Each structure stands twice: as C-alpha cells, then as structure tokens.
C-alpha cells in the first residue's frame, strides 16, 4: 500500500508537531478542519491541546456527530493527551457544563481529565511500551489517565498505576505527547496499523 493519508484535526492544539511526526513515519499527512476533509482521510490524529476547546469547536463546526459516526464505523484514529480524552467513551472531570470535554467514543474506556495535576505537575519519564523495543521518553502535560478499560482494549503502557497508552483495534491513545520528542515509534505504530502491518515491532 502507498503512504496512508492521515488527517490531523487542526482546530486547536499541537497540530504541526503531529504533521511532522506522521510525515517522518511515512504517512501522507494533511490538516482536517472541514467535513469533506474528514471524509477524505484513511485515519485521523487528534492532537494534544485542550479537550474542552476542541469539543466546543467540533460542535460549532458541525463535526461532532459526523466524527462520532465515523469512529463508530471503524475509522482508525490516534489521540495524544487531549486527543486521548476525546477518544474515550466516558470522561471524568470533563469541565464546566456547557463547555465540557465531549466523548467521541472510539475506545471503550473511562478517562480522567487533568488526572496528573495542573501545569506545574507536568513531568517526563521513560516508560515501557508494549510493541516498542525499548522504553519511550514520555512527556506528560496536565495529562489524563485511564480509570477503566473495556474487554477489547489493550493496555500498552502504564504510569502511576494507571494505563497511559491503550489500543482498541485501530484506535490508539496516549496520555503523553510523542509528537513533542524526536521519537517517531508511536506514530510509526499507527501508520503501520493503517498499512495492515500492526504486528511488526517498531525498532528505534
Ligand atoms: N488538560 C488538557 C485537556 O483537558 C490536556 C492537556 C494536553 O493535551 N497536554 O484537554
């Protein structure tokens, strides 16, 4: 298969970093802001940023329900941090009613927003990640953690006793930001899953 065409939801957040990481991982990466763009991609990345702001914009732009429907239909996706929150089926501490983070589904899990604390509590750690040949340097910024996973969800990494990287089929989510380091292995895993090569280990 030629390079999969992967959209990066470009409403808010660290879109540029994901575009660069995806291109380095061999994808044809494009920004997505409109329904026609969303419908033209093989998979979608939801970046880190602020899940409440992204939810608000998704609703304003009439993208919320189409995106939920595409995910329910099996569209591959990867979300980092705020993106993980949005890919959940249930969000705890979602924010002020009316401006809260809205779950899109995609992964049968309950995620707690800002679980690792406020900006000041951001931290970095080297953690084991199933399918990668060595630890990954993980940057957590006001990160969520996962409090419940459904039976078809694989836990790929944990921190502080909670899942921080999970996968259900072709939908992947991390609490941390691989797009902010030079390590492209998580993006490469996602790109490989779109090529149908999910079982190959990603070497560093
Ligand atoms: N705390 C943010 C949110 O709720 C996520 C932070 C991030 O993406 N670095 O969306």
PDB file of C-alpha atoms and ligand atoms in Angstrom:
ATOM      1  CA  UNK A   1       0.000   0.000   0.000  1.00  0.00           C
ATOM      2  CA  UNK A   2       1.210   3.529  -0.722  1.00  0.00           C
ATOM      3  CA  UNK A   3       1.544   6.044   2.115  1.00  0.00           C
ATOM      4  CA  UNK A   4      -1.732   6.181   4.063  1.00  0.00           C
ATOM      5  CA  UNK A   5      -3.420   9.556   4.035  1.00  0.00           C
ATOM      6  CA  UNK A   6      -3.783  10.661   7.644  1.00  0.00           C
ATOM      7  CA  UNK A   7      -5.620  13.773   8.766  1.00  0.00           C
ATOM      8  CA  UNK A   8      -4.657  15.821  11.793  1.00  0.00           C
ATOM      9  CA  UNK A   9      -7.619  17.570  13.386  1.00  0.00           C
ATOM     10  CA  UNK A  10      -6.481  21.186  13.179  1.00  0.00           C
ATOM     11  CA  UNK A  11      -8.952  23.141  15.313  1.00  0.00           C
ATOM     12  CA  UNK A  12      -6.656  23.719  18.291  1.00  0.00           C
ATOM     13  CA  UNK A  13      -3.551  22.134  19.791  1.00  0.00           C
ATOM     14  CA  UNK A  14      -0.166  20.882  18.605  1.00  0.00           C
ATOM     15  CA  UNK A  15      -1.199  20.087  15.035  1.00  0.00           C
ATOM     16  CA  UNK A  16       2.159  20.990  13.455  1.00  0.00           C
ATOM     17  CA  UNK A  17       4.120  18.568  15.614  1.00  0.00           C
ATOM     18  CA  UNK A  18       1.809  15.681  14.652  1.00  0.00           C
ATOM     19  CA  UNK A  19       2.006  16.546  10.933  1.00  0.00           C
ATOM     20  CA  UNK A  20       5.810  16.448  11.134  1.00  0.00           C
ATOM     21  CA  UNK A  21       5.856  13.199  13.140  1.00  0.00           C
ATOM     22  CA  UNK A  22       3.433  11.484  10.743  1.00  0.00           C
ATOM     23  CA  UNK A  23       5.414  12.549   7.680  1.00  0.00           C
ATOM     24  CA  UNK A  24       8.616  11.236   9.240  1.00  0.00           C
ATOM     25  CA  UNK A  25       6.756   7.986   9.955  1.00  0.00           C
ATOM     26  CA  UNK A  26       5.874   7.631   6.264  1.00  0.00           C
ATOM     27  CA  UNK A  27       2.314   8.975   6.091  1.00  0.00           C
ATOM     28  CA  UNK A  28       0.783  11.477   3.706  1.00  0.00           C
ATOM     29  CA  UNK A  29      -0.349  13.881   6.477  1.00  0.00           C
ATOM     30  CA  UNK A  30      -2.903  16.644   5.902  1.00  0.00           C
ATOM     31  CA  UNK A  31      -4.839  19.043   8.127  1.00  0.00           C
ATOM     32  CA  UNK A  32      -8.553  18.475   8.729  1.00  0.00           C
ATOM     33  CA  UNK A  33     -10.951  21.309   9.562  1.00  0.00           C
ATOM     34  CA  UNK A  34     -13.999  20.519   7.439  1.00  0.00           C
ATOM     35  CA  UNK A  35     -16.272  17.546   6.883  1.00  0.00           C
ATOM     36  CA  UNK A  36     -15.078  16.947   3.293  1.00  0.00           C
ATOM     37  CA  UNK A  37     -11.509  16.776   4.583  1.00  0.00           C
ATOM     38  CA  UNK A  38     -12.520  14.438   7.407  1.00  0.00           C
ATOM     39  CA  UNK A  39     -14.214  12.139   4.913  1.00  0.00           C
ATOM     40  CA  UNK A  40     -11.155  12.062   2.631  1.00  0.00           C
ATOM     41  CA  UNK A  41      -8.636  10.550   5.067  1.00  0.00           C
ATOM     42  CA  UNK A  42      -7.772   6.926   5.936  1.00  0.00           C
ATOM     43  CA  UNK A  43      -7.241   7.798   9.602  1.00  0.00           C
ATOM     44  CA  UNK A  44      -7.285  10.765  11.967  1.00  0.00           C
ATOM     45  CA  UNK A  45      -4.947  12.133  14.633  1.00  0.00           C
ATOM     46  CA  UNK A  46      -6.454  14.237  17.404  1.00  0.00           C
ATOM     47  CA  UNK A  47      -3.618  16.338  18.846  1.00  0.00           C
ATOM     48  CA  UNK A  48      -2.720  17.440  22.330  1.00  0.00           C
ATOM     49  CA  UNK A  49      -4.149  20.757  23.434  1.00  0.00           C
ATOM     50  CA  UNK A  50      -7.335  21.476  25.323  1.00  0.00           C
ATOM     51  CA  UNK A  51     -10.139  18.955  25.023  1.00  0.00           C
ATOM     52  CA  UNK A  52     -12.842  21.426  26.129  1.00  0.00           C
ATOM     53  CA  UNK A  53     -11.857  23.931  23.412  1.00  0.00           C
ATOM     54  CA  UNK A  54     -11.672  21.204  20.762  1.00  0.00           C
ATOM     55  CA  UNK A  55     -15.104  19.899  21.803  1.00  0.00           C
ATOM     56  CA  UNK A  56     -16.587  23.373  21.552  1.00  0.00           C
ATOM     57  CA  UNK A  57     -15.139  23.881  18.060  1.00  0.00           C
ATOM     58  CA  UNK A  58     -16.216  20.420  16.896  1.00  0.00           C
ATOM     59  CA  UNK A  59     -19.766  21.284  17.896  1.00  0.00           C
ATOM     60  CA  UNK A  60     -19.666  24.784  16.363  1.00  0.00           C
ATOM     61  CA  UNK A  61     -18.363  23.402  13.067  1.00  0.00           C
ATOM     62  CA  UNK A  62     -20.917  20.557  12.960  1.00  0.00           C
ATOM     63  CA  UNK A  63     -18.143  17.979  13.061  1.00  0.00           C
ATOM     64  CA  UNK A  64     -19.010  16.340  16.393  1.00  0.00           C
ATOM     65  CA  UNK A  65     -21.698  13.910  15.259  1.00  0.00           C
ATOM     66  CA  UNK A  66     -20.030  13.055  11.901  1.00  0.00           C
ATOM     67  CA  UNK A  67     -16.794  12.274  13.747  1.00  0.00           C
ATOM     68  CA  UNK A  68     -18.631  10.101  16.285  1.00  0.00           C
ATOM     69  CA  UNK A  69     -20.293   8.261  13.412  1.00  0.00           C
ATOM     70  CA  UNK A  70     -17.001   7.718  11.543  1.00  0.00           C
ATOM     71  CA  UNK A  71     -15.351   6.343  14.698  1.00  0.00           C
ATOM     72  CA  UNK A  72     -18.333   4.082  15.377  1.00  0.00           C
ATOM     73  CA  UNK A  73     -17.923   2.899  11.797  1.00  0.00           C
ATOM     74  CA  UNK A  74     -14.292   1.893  12.440  1.00  0.00           C
ATOM     75  CA  UNK A  75     -12.199   4.868  11.297  1.00  0.00           C
ATOM     76  CA  UNK A  76      -8.621   4.423  12.571  1.00  0.00           C
ATOM     77  CA  UNK A  77      -7.533   7.186  14.954  1.00  0.00           C
ATOM     78  CA  UNK A  78      -4.751   8.196  17.298  1.00  0.00           C
ATOM     79  CA  UNK A  79      -5.128  10.748  20.084  1.00  0.00           C
ATOM     80  CA  UNK A  80      -2.436  12.203  22.343  1.00  0.00           C
ATOM     81  CA  UNK A  81      -3.393  13.759  25.692  1.00  0.00           C
ATOM     82  CA  UNK A  82      -6.429  15.966  24.871  1.00  0.00           C
ATOM     83  CA  UNK A  83      -6.912  13.606  21.916  1.00  0.00           C
ATOM     84  CA  UNK A  84      -6.985  10.621  24.272  1.00  0.00           C
ATOM     85  CA  UNK A  85      -9.669  12.358  26.338  1.00  0.00           C
ATOM     86  CA  UNK A  86     -11.830  12.897  23.264  1.00  0.00           C
ATOM     87  CA  UNK A  87     -11.418   9.293  22.051  1.00  0.00           C
ATOM     88  CA  UNK A  88     -12.846   7.974  25.338  1.00  0.00           C
ATOM     89  CA  UNK A  89     -16.393   6.707  25.746  1.00  0.00           C
ATOM     90  CA  UNK A  90     -16.650   8.417  29.155  1.00  0.00           C
ATOM     91  CA  UNK A  91     -14.810  11.442  30.618  1.00  0.00           C
ATOM     92  CA  UNK A  92     -14.460  12.213  34.345  1.00  0.00           C
ATOM     93  CA  UNK A  93     -13.774  15.825  35.455  1.00  0.00           C
ATOM     94  CA  UNK A  94     -14.880  16.846  31.950  1.00  0.00           C
ATOM     95  CA  UNK A  95     -15.173  20.543  32.871  1.00  0.00           C
ATOM     96  CA  UNK A  96     -17.872  23.159  33.321  1.00  0.00           C
ATOM     97  CA  UNK A  97     -21.273  22.007  31.980  1.00  0.00           C
ATOM     98  CA  UNK A  98     -21.899  23.616  28.604  1.00  0.00           C
ATOM     99  CA  UNK A  99     -18.133  23.968  27.965  1.00  0.00           C
ATOM    100  CA  UNK A 100     -17.107  20.446  28.908  1.00  0.00           C
ATOM    101  CA  UNK A 101     -14.988  17.929  27.024  1.00  0.00           C
ATOM    102  CA  UNK A 102     -17.259  15.664  24.975  1.00  0.00           C
ATOM    103  CA  UNK A 103     -16.505  11.973  24.411  1.00  0.00           C
ATOM    104  CA  UNK A 104     -16.315  10.835  20.791  1.00  0.00           C
ATOM    105  CA  UNK A 105     -16.044   7.119  21.525  1.00  0.00           C
ATOM    106  CA  UNK A 106     -13.528   5.092  19.562  1.00  0.00           C
ATOM    107  CA  UNK A 107     -12.144   3.372  22.660  1.00  0.00           C
ATOM    108  CA  UNK A 108     -14.313   1.744  25.312  1.00  0.00           C
ATOM    109  CA  UNK A 109     -12.681   3.465  28.303  1.00  0.00           C
ATOM    110  CA  UNK A 110     -13.230   5.965  31.089  1.00  0.00           C
ATOM    111  CA  UNK A 111     -10.604   8.718  31.192  1.00  0.00           C
ATOM    112  CA  UNK A 112      -9.988  11.237  33.971  1.00  0.00           C
ATOM    113  CA  UNK A 113      -9.062  14.665  32.646  1.00  0.00           C
ATOM    114  CA  UNK A 114      -6.134  16.514  34.287  1.00  0.00           C
ATOM    115  CA  UNK A 115      -5.546  13.425  36.428  1.00  0.00           C
ATOM    116  CA  UNK A 116      -1.828  14.042  36.845  1.00  0.00           C
ATOM    117  CA  UNK A 117      -2.470  17.579  38.106  1.00  0.00           C
ATOM    118  CA  UNK A 118      -2.155  21.124  36.872  1.00  0.00           C
ATOM    119  CA  UNK A 119       0.530  22.608  34.577  1.00  0.00           C
ATOM    120  CA  UNK A 120       3.004  22.703  37.458  1.00  0.00           C
ATOM    121  CA  UNK A 121       2.629  18.932  37.839  1.00  0.00           C
ATOM    122  CA  UNK A 122       3.738  18.174  34.299  1.00  0.00           C
ATOM    123  CA  UNK A 123       6.555  15.639  34.212  1.00  0.00           C
ATOM    124  CA  UNK A 124       8.610  13.360  31.985  1.00  0.00           C
ATOM    125  CA  UNK A 125       9.512   9.723  32.432  1.00  0.00           C
ATOM    126  CA  UNK A 126      10.936   6.776  30.491  1.00  0.00           C
ATOM    127  CA  UNK A 127       8.290   4.067  30.349  1.00  0.00           C
ATOM    128  CA  UNK A 128       7.893   0.621  28.841  1.00  0.00           C
ATOM    129  CA  UNK A 129       5.521   0.497  25.874  1.00  0.00           C
ATOM    130  CA  UNK A 130       4.274  -2.827  24.562  1.00  0.00           C
ATOM    131  CA  UNK A 131       5.365  -3.355  20.939  1.00  0.00           C
ATOM    132  CA  UNK A 132       8.350  -0.986  21.172  1.00  0.00           C
ATOM    133  CA  UNK A 133      11.839  -2.433  21.507  1.00  0.00           C
ATOM    134  CA  UNK A 134      12.916  -0.089  24.354  1.00  0.00           C
ATOM    135  CA  UNK A 135      11.433   2.436  26.807  1.00  0.00           C
ATOM    136  CA  UNK A 136       9.880   5.574  25.391  1.00  0.00           C
ATOM    137  CA  UNK A 137      10.508   9.059  26.773  1.00  0.00           C
ATOM    138  CA  UNK A 138       7.029  10.229  27.758  1.00  0.00           C
ATOM    139  CA  UNK A 139       6.128  13.912  28.261  1.00  0.00           C
ATOM    140  CA  UNK A 140       3.002  14.390  30.410  1.00  0.00           C
ATOM    141  CA  UNK A 141       1.378  17.859  30.443  1.00  0.00           C
ATOM    142  CA  UNK A 142      -1.747  18.141  32.608  1.00  0.00           C
ATOM    143  CA  UNK A 143      -2.311  14.642  31.366  1.00  0.00           C
ATOM    144  CA  UNK A 144      -5.296  12.345  31.703  1.00  0.00           C
ATOM    145  CA  UNK A 145      -5.102   8.762  32.868  1.00  0.00           C
ATOM    146  CA  UNK A 146      -7.392   5.855  32.168  1.00  0.00           C
ATOM    147  CA  UNK A 147      -9.591   4.592  35.009  1.00  0.00           C
ATOM    148  CA  UNK A 148     -11.491   1.808  33.223  1.00  0.00           C
ATOM    149  CA  UNK A 149     -10.989  -0.149  30.043  1.00  0.00           C
ATOM    150  CA  UNK A 150     -13.468  -2.419  28.295  1.00  0.00           C
ATOM    151  CA  UNK A 151     -12.649  -6.062  27.495  1.00  0.00           C
ATOM    152  CA  UNK A 152     -11.426  -5.354  23.953  1.00  0.00           C
ATOM    153  CA  UNK A 153      -8.959  -2.651  24.990  1.00  0.00           C
ATOM    154  CA  UNK A 154      -5.222  -3.460  25.184  1.00  0.00           C
ATOM    155  CA  UNK A 155      -3.146  -1.552  27.740  1.00  0.00           C
ATOM    156  CA  UNK A 156       0.217  -0.711  26.126  1.00  0.00           C
ATOM    157  CA  UNK A 157       1.797   1.405  28.891  1.00  0.00           C
ATOM    158  CA  UNK A 158       1.134   2.434  32.481  1.00  0.00           C
ATOM    159  CA  UNK A 159       2.337   5.209  34.805  1.00  0.00           C
ATOM    160  CA  UNK A 160       1.480   5.763  38.474  1.00  0.00           C
ATOM    161  CA  UNK A 161      -0.527   2.541  38.338  1.00  0.00           C
ATOM    162  CA  UNK A 162      -2.841   3.733  35.571  1.00  0.00           C
ATOM    163  CA  UNK A 163      -2.981   2.953  31.855  1.00  0.00           C
ATOM    164  CA  UNK A 164      -1.465   5.817  29.832  1.00  0.00           C
ATOM    165  CA  UNK A 165      -1.378   4.144  26.405  1.00  0.00           C
ATOM    166  CA  UNK A 166      -4.206   1.977  25.093  1.00  0.00           C
ATOM    167  CA  UNK A 167      -5.422   0.497  21.846  1.00  0.00           C
ATOM    168  CA  UNK A 168      -8.724  -0.898  20.670  1.00  0.00           C
ATOM    169  CA  UNK A 169      -8.451  -2.267  17.158  1.00  0.00           C
ATOM    170  CA  UNK A 170      -7.046   0.542  15.027  1.00  0.00           C
ATOM    171  CA  UNK A 171      -7.722   3.280  17.578  1.00  0.00           C
ATOM    172  CA  UNK A 172      -4.727   4.243  19.692  1.00  0.00           C
ATOM    173  CA  UNK A 173      -4.412   6.782  22.517  1.00  0.00           C
ATOM    174  CA  UNK A 174      -1.609   8.041  24.755  1.00  0.00           C
ATOM    175  CA  UNK A 175      -1.788  10.347  27.807  1.00  0.00           C
ATOM    176  CA  UNK A 176       1.611  11.690  26.810  1.00  0.00           C
ATOM    177  CA  UNK A 177       2.973  13.536  23.762  1.00  0.00           C
ATOM    178  CA  UNK A 178       5.298  11.511  21.486  1.00  0.00           C
ATOM    179  CA  UNK A 179       4.912  14.308  18.917  1.00  0.00           C
ATOM    180  CA  UNK A 180       6.985  16.549  21.216  1.00  0.00           C
ATOM    181  CA  UNK A 181      10.044  14.296  21.230  1.00  0.00           C
ATOM    182  CA  UNK A 182      12.039  13.127  18.217  1.00  0.00           C
ATOM    183  CA  UNK A 183      10.890   9.534  18.794  1.00  0.00           C
ATOM    184  CA  UNK A 184       8.560   8.560  15.941  1.00  0.00           C
ATOM    185  CA  UNK A 185       7.845   4.988  17.053  1.00  0.00           C
ATOM    186  CA  UNK A 186       4.277   5.598  18.284  1.00  0.00           C
ATOM    187  CA  UNK A 187       3.348   7.403  15.079  1.00  0.00           C
ATOM    188  CA  UNK A 188       5.038   4.603  13.144  1.00  0.00           C
ATOM    189  CA  UNK A 189       2.880   2.046  15.005  1.00  0.00           C
ATOM    190  CA  UNK A 190      -0.231   3.949  13.957  1.00  0.00           C
ATOM    191  CA  UNK A 191       0.918   4.313  10.347  1.00  0.00           C
ATOM    192  CA  UNK A 192       1.796   0.587  10.245  1.00  0.00           C
ATOM    193  CA  UNK A 193      -1.663  -0.334  11.557  1.00  0.00           C
ATOM    194  CA  UNK A 194      -3.197   1.560   8.619  1.00  0.00           C
ATOM    195  CA  UNK A 195      -0.964  -0.417   6.278  1.00  0.00           C
ATOM    196  CA  UNK A 196      -2.071  -3.646   7.940  1.00  0.00           C
ATOM    197  CA  UNK A 197       1.362  -4.259   9.469  1.00  0.00           C
ATOM    198  CA  UNK A 198       0.315  -3.917  13.116  1.00  0.00           C
ATOM    199  CA  UNK A 199       2.188  -6.972  14.344  1.00  0.00           C
ATOM    200  CA  UNK A 200       5.630  -5.704  13.401  1.00  0.00           C
ATOM    201  CA  UNK A 201       7.754  -4.376  16.221  1.00  0.00           C
ATOM    202  CA  UNK A 202       8.835  -0.770  15.778  1.00  0.00           C
ATOM    203  CA  UNK A 203      12.610  -0.514  16.131  1.00  0.00           C
ATOM    204  CA  UNK A 204      14.100   2.740  17.435  1.00  0.00           C
TER     205      UNK A 204
HETATM  206  N1  LIG B   1      -5.625  19.015  30.190  1.00  0.00           N
HETATM  207  C1  LIG B   1      -5.858  19.097  28.786  1.00  0.00           C
HETATM  208  C2  LIG B   1      -7.303  18.791  28.437  1.00  0.00           C
HETATM  209  O1  LIG B   1      -8.094  18.627  29.274  1.00  0.00           O
HETATM  210  C3  LIG B   1      -4.957  18.141  28.014  1.00  0.00           C
HETATM  211  C4  LIG B   1      -3.535  18.636  28.065  1.00  0.00           C
HETATM  212  C5  LIG B   1      -2.731  18.264  26.883  1.00  0.00           C
HETATM  213  O2  LIG B   1      -3.221  17.895  25.819  1.00  0.00           O
HETATM  214  N2  LIG B   1      -1.444  18.429  27.057  1.00  0.00           N
HETATM  215  O3  LIG B   1      -7.639  18.697  27.288  1.00  0.00           O
END
